[in-house]
Short mmCIF file of C-alpha atoms and ligand atoms in Angstrom, two decimals:
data_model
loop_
_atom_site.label_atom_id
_atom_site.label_comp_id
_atom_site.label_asym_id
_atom_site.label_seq_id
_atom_site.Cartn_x
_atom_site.Cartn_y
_atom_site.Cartn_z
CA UNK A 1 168.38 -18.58 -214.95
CA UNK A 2 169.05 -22.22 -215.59
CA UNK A 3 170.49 -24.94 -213.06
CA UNK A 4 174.10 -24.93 -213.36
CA UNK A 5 174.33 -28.11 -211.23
CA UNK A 6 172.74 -30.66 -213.68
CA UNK A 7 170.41 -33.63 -212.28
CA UNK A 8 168.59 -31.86 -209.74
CA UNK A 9 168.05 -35.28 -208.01
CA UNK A 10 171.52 -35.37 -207.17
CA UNK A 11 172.78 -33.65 -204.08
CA UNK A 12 176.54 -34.24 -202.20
CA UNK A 13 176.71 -37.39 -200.77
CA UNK A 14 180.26 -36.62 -199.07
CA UNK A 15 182.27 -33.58 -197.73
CA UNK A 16 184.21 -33.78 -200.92
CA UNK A 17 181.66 -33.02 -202.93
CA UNK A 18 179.84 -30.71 -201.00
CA UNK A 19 183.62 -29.16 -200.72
CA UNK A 20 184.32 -28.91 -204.20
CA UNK A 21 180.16 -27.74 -205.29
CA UNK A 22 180.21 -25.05 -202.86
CA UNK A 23 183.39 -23.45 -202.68
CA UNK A 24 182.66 -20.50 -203.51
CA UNK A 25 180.03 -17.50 -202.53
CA UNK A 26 178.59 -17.41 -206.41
CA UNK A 27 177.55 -21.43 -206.24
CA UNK A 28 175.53 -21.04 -203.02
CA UNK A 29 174.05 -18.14 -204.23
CA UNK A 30 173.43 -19.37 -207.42
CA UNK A 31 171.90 -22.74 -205.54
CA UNK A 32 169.71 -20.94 -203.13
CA UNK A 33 168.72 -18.61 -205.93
CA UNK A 34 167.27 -21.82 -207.54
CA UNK A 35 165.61 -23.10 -204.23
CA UNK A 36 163.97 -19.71 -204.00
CA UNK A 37 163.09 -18.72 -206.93
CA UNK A 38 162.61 -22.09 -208.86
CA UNK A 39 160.64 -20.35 -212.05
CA UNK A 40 162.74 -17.22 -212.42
CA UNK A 41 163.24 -14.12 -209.96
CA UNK A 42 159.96 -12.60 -208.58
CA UNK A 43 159.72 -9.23 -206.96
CA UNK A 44 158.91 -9.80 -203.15
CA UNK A 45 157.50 -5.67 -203.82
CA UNK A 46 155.25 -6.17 -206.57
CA UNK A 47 155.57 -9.67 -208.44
CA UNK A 48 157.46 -8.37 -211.47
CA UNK A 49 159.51 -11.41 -213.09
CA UNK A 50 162.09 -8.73 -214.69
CA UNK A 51 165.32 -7.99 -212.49
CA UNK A 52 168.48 -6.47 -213.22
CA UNK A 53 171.54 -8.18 -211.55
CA UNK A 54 173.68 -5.50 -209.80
CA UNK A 55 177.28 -5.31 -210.12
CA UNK A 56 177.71 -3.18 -207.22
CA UNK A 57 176.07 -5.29 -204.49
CA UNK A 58 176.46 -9.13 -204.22
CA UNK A 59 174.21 -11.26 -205.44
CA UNK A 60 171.14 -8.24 -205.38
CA UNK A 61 168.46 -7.77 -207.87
CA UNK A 62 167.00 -4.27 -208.81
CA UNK A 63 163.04 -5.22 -210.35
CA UNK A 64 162.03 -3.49 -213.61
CA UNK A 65 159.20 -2.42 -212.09
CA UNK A 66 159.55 -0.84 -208.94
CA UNK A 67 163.57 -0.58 -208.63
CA UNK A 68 163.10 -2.35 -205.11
CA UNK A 69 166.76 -4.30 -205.15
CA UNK A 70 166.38 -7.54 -203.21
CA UNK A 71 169.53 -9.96 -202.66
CA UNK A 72 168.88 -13.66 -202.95
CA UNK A 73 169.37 -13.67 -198.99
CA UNK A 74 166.70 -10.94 -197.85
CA UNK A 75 163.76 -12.76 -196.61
CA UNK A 76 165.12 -15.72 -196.46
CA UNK A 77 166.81 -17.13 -192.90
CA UNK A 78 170.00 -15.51 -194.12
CA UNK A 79 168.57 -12.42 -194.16
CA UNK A 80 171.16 -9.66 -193.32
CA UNK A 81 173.73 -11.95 -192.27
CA UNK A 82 177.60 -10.80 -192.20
CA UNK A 83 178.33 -14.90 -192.55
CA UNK A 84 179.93 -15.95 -196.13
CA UNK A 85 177.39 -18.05 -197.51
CA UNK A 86 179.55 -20.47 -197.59
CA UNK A 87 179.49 -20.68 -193.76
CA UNK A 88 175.97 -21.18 -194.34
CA UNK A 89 175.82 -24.17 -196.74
CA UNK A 90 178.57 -26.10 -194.47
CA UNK A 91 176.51 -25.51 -191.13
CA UNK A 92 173.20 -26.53 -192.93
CA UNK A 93 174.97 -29.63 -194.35
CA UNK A 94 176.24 -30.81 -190.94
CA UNK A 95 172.85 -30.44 -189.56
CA UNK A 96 171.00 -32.23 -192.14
CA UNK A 97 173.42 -34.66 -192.58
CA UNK A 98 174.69 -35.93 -189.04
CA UNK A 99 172.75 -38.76 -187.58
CA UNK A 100 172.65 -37.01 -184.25
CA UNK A 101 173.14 -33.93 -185.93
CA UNK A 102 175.75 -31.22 -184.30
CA UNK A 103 175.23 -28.31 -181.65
CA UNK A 104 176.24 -24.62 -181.75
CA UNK A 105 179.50 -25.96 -179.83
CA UNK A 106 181.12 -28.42 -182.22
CA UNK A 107 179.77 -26.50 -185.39
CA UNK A 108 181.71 -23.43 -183.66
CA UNK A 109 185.01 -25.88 -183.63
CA UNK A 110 184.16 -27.74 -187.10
CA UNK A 111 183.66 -24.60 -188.85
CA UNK A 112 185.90 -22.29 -186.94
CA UNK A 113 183.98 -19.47 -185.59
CA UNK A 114 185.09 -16.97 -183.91
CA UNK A 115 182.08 -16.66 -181.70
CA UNK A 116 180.29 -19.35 -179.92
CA UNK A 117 176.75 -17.48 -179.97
CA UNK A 118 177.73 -17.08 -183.79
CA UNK A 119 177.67 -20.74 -184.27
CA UNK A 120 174.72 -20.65 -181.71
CA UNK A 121 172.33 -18.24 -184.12
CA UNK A 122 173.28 -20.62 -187.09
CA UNK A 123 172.10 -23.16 -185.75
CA UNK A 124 168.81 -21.64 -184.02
CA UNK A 125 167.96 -20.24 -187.78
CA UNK A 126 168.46 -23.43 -189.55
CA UNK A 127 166.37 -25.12 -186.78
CA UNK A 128 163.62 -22.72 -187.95
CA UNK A 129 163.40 -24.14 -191.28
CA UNK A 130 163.09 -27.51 -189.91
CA UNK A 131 159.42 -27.64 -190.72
CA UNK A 132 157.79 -28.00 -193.75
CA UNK A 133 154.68 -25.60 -193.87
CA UNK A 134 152.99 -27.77 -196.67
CA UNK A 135 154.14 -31.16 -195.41
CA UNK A 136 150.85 -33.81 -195.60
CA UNK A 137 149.43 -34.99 -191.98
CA UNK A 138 150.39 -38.58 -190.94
CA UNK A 139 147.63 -41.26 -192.09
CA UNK A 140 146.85 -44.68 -192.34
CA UNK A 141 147.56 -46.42 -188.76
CA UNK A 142 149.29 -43.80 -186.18
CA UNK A 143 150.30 -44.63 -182.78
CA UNK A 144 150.09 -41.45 -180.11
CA UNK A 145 151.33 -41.18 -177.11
CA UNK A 146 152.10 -38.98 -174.37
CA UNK A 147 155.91 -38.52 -172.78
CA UNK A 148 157.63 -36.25 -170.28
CA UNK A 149 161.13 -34.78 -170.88
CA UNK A 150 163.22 -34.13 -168.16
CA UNK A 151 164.83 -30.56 -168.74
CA UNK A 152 167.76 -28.71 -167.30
CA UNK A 153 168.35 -25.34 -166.26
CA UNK A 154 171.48 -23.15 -166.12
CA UNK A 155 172.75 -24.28 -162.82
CA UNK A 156 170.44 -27.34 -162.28
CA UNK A 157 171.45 -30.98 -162.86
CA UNK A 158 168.57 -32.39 -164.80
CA UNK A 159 165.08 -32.85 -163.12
CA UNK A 160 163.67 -36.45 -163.73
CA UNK A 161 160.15 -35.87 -162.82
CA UNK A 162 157.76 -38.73 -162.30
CA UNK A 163 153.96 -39.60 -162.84
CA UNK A 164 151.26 -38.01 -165.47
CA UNK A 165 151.14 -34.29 -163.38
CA UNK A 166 152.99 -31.41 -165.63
CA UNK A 167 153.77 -29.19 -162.88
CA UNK A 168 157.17 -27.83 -163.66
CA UNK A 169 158.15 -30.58 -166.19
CA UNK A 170 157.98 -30.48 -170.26
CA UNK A 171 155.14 -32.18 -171.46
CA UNK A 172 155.54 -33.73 -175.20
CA UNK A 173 152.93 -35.20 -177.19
CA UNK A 174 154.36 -37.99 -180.20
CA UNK A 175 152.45 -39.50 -183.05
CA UNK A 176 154.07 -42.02 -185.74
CA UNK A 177 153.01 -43.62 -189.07
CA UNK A 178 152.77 -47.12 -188.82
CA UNK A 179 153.14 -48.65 -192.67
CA UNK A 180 152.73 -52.63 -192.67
CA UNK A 181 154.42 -52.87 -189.15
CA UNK A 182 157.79 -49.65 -190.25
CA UNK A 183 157.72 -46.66 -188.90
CA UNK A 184 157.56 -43.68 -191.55
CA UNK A 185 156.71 -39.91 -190.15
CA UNK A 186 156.60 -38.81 -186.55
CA UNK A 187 155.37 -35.47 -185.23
CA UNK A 188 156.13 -34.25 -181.70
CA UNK A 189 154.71 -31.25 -179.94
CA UNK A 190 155.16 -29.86 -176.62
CA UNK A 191 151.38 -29.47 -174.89
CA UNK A 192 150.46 -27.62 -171.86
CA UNK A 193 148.81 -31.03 -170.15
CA UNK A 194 147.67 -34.07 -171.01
CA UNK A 195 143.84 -33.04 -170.99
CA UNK A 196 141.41 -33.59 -173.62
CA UNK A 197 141.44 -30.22 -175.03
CA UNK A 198 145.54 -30.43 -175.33
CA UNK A 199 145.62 -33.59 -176.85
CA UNK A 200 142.39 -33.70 -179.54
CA UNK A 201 144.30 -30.38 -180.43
CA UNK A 202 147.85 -32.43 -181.21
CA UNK A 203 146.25 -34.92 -182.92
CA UNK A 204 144.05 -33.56 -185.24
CA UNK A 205 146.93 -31.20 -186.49
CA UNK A 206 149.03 -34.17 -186.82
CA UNK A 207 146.77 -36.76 -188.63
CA UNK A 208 144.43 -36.97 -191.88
CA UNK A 209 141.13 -37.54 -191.33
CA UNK A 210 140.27 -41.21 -190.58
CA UNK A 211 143.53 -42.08 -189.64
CA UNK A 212 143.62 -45.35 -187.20
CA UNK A 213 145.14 -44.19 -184.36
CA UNK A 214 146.46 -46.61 -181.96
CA UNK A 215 147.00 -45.64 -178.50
CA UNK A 216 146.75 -46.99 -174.29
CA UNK A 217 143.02 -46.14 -172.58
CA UNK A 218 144.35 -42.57 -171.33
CA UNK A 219 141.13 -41.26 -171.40
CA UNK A 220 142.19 -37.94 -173.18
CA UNK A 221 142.34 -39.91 -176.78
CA UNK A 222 138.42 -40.35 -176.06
CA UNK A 223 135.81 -39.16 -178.69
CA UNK A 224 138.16 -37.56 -181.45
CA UNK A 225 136.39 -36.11 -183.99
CA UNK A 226 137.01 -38.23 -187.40
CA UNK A 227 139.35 -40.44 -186.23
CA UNK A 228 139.01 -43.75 -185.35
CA UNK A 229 140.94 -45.19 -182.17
CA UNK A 230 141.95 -48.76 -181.12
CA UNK A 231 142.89 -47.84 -177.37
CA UNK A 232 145.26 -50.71 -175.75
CA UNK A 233 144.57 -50.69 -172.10
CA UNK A 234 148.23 -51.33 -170.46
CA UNK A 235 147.77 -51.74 -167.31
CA UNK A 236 150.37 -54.14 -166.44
CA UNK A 237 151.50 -54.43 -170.22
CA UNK A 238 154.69 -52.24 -170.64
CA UNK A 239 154.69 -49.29 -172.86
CA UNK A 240 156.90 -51.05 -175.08
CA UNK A 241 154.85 -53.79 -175.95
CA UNK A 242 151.56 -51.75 -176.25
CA UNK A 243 153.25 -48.88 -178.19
CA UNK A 244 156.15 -49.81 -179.11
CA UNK A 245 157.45 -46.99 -182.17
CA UNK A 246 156.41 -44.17 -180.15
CA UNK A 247 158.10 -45.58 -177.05
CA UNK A 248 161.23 -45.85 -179.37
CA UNK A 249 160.92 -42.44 -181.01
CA UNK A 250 160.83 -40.71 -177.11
CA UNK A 251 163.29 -42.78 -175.93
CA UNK A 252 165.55 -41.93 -178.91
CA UNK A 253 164.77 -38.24 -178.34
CA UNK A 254 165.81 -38.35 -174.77
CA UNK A 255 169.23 -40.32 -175.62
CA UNK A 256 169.55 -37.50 -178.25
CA UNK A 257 168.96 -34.34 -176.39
CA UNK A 258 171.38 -35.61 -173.84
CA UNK A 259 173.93 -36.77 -176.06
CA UNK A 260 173.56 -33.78 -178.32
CA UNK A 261 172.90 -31.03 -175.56
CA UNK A 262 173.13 -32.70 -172.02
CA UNK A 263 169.51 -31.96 -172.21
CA UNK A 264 166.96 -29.64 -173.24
CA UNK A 265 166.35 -26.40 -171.92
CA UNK A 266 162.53 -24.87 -171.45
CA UNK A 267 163.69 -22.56 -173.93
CA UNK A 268 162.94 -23.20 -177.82
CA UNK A 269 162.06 -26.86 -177.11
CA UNK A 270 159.61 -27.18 -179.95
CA UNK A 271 162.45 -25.90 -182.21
CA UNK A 272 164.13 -28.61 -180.68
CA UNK A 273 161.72 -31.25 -181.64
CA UNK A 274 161.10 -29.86 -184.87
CA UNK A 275 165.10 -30.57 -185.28
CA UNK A 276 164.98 -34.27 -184.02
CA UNK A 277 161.10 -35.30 -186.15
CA UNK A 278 163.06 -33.24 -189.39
CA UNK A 279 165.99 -35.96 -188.94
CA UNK A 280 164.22 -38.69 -187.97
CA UNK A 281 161.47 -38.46 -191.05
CA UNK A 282 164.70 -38.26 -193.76
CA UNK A 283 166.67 -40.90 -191.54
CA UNK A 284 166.87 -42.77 -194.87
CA UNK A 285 167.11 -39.59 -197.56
CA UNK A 286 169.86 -37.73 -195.21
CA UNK A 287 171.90 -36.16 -198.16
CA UNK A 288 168.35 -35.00 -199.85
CA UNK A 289 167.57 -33.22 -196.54
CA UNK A 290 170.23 -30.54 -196.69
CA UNK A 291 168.42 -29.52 -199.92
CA UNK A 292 164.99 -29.57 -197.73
CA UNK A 293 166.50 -27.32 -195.18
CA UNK A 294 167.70 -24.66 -197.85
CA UNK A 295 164.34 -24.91 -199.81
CA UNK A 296 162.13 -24.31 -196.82
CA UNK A 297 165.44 -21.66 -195.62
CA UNK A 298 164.70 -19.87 -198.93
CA UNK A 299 160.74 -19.31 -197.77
CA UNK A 300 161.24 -18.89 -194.48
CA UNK A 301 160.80 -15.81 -192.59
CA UNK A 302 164.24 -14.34 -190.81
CA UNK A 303 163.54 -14.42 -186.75
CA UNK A 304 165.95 -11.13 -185.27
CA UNK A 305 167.94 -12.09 -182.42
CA UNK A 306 165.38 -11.27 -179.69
CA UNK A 307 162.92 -13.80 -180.83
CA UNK A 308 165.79 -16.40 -181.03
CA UNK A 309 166.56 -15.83 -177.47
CA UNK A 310 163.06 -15.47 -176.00
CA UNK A 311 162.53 -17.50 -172.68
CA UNK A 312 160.06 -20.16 -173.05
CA UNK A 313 156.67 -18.41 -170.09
ZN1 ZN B 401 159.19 -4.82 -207.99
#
């Protein structure tokens, strides 16, 4: 199969574009076909490259050598979905595109779904493909730092905890590429404390070897292996002095998850973070990263509905 969509480079840069590329259930399927299988179909069963396209089912391939049929959703996050595909492409647009992005609620009114846990699982799937698995770890200078989010439950105003202790609070840990004094990639991860153990274990699967990382004398960012540290002891300096880009990137977080979702809930909150670091790193490529989330959609493993809901322990 060939592209049908001409200069790959170019994806929709407004709704009327995206409107008019992907009206109809054959485009998507013929786009995420391409995302998926970018060198031709290949049997998920046994790696045959010969398919027959079935007229009786949409968009399903029987393999020449094993008959297995597979449709150009199974596998994928759209895996055994009763959504038009179509519903698909215009959620994953929104949330790639948006600078805030959208939650479950307005997609529910943009798109007009019946269902407000409908628009709910879309969005809780897409947020799944939010992370590349072969993305390259930050390098060069990286500032870390340690934050606390204030989280909400169901009947609770939000808790603003104080001081360094994570009883009962949501502990996040933040690094960001510095590149001649611009921020480029962040990562964020939620940690159990801010101990040695927790935080040598964010940063080395967040930065290259011999990265220069940049952060205040917490003693935690002591004795990393491979990396190289310039610790900034505060003390009476604010945070936004000593650190200032990861100071930024939480306090844009927190603005966000309160705009966005009058604050996060225990519940999924690395999925959450995974959804603000995947729109912050494409802040400039925004229309390119609706094209990310269906690629890494395409690869990415379905999660059933009791995973999605799972309570954070
Ligand atoms: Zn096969």
């Amino acid at each position: 199969m060939r592209a049908v969509f001409g200069d790959e480079s170019r994806f929709p840069r407004s709704l009327i574009e995206f409107q008019s590329r992907f009206a109809t259930e054959s485009a998507c399927a013929q786009y995420l076909f391409e995302r998926r299988w970018p060198q031709g179909f290949v049997c998920p069963g046994c790696g045959e490259g010969r398919a027959w396209l079935l007229k009786t089912k949409a968009f399903t391939y029987e393999c020449a050598g094993c008959g297995r049929q597979t449709s150009v959703t199974a596998g994928t996050i759209m895996h055994a979905s009763k959504l038009p595909l179509t519903t698909w492409f215009w959620a994953a647009f929104l949330m790639a595109t948006h600078s805030n992005g959208i939650s479950a609620l307005q997609l529910q009114s943009q798109l007009g779904l019946g269902a407000y846990r409908t628009a709910w699982m879309l969005c809780a799937k897409l947020r799944r493909a939010m992370v590349n698995p072969e993305r390259e770890p930050l390098c060069g200078i990286v500032e870390a730092d340690e934050t606390i989010i204030p989280f909400r439950t169901k009947n609770d105003p939000i808790v603003v905890p104080a001081g360094r202790s994570g009883i009962g609070k949501m502990l996040v840990a933040g690094a960001i590429e510095i590149d001649g004094g611009t921020p480029r990639r962040a990562r964020l991860k939620v940690i159990e404390g801010f101990g040695k153990q927790e935080i040598h274990a964010f940063v080395l699967g967040a930065v290259a070897p011999q990265t220069q990382l940049v952060t205040d004398d917490w003693p935690s960012y002591q004795e990393i292996p491979g990396v190289r540290r310039n610790a900034i002891t505060v003390g009476a300096m604010a945070a936004h002095i000593a650190l200032p880009w990861t100071h930024r990137l939480f306090s844009n977080l927190k603005r966000w998850a309160l705009g966005v979702y009058h604050g996060l809930r225990k519940t999924n909150l690395q999925h959450y973070l995974d959804e603000f670091v995947f729109r912050f790193n494409r802040r400039r490529t925004r229309h390119a990263a609706f094209d990310t989330l269906l690629r890494i959609g395409a690869h990415t493993t379905p999660a059933p509905y009791h995973v999605l809901i799972r309570k954070a322990a």
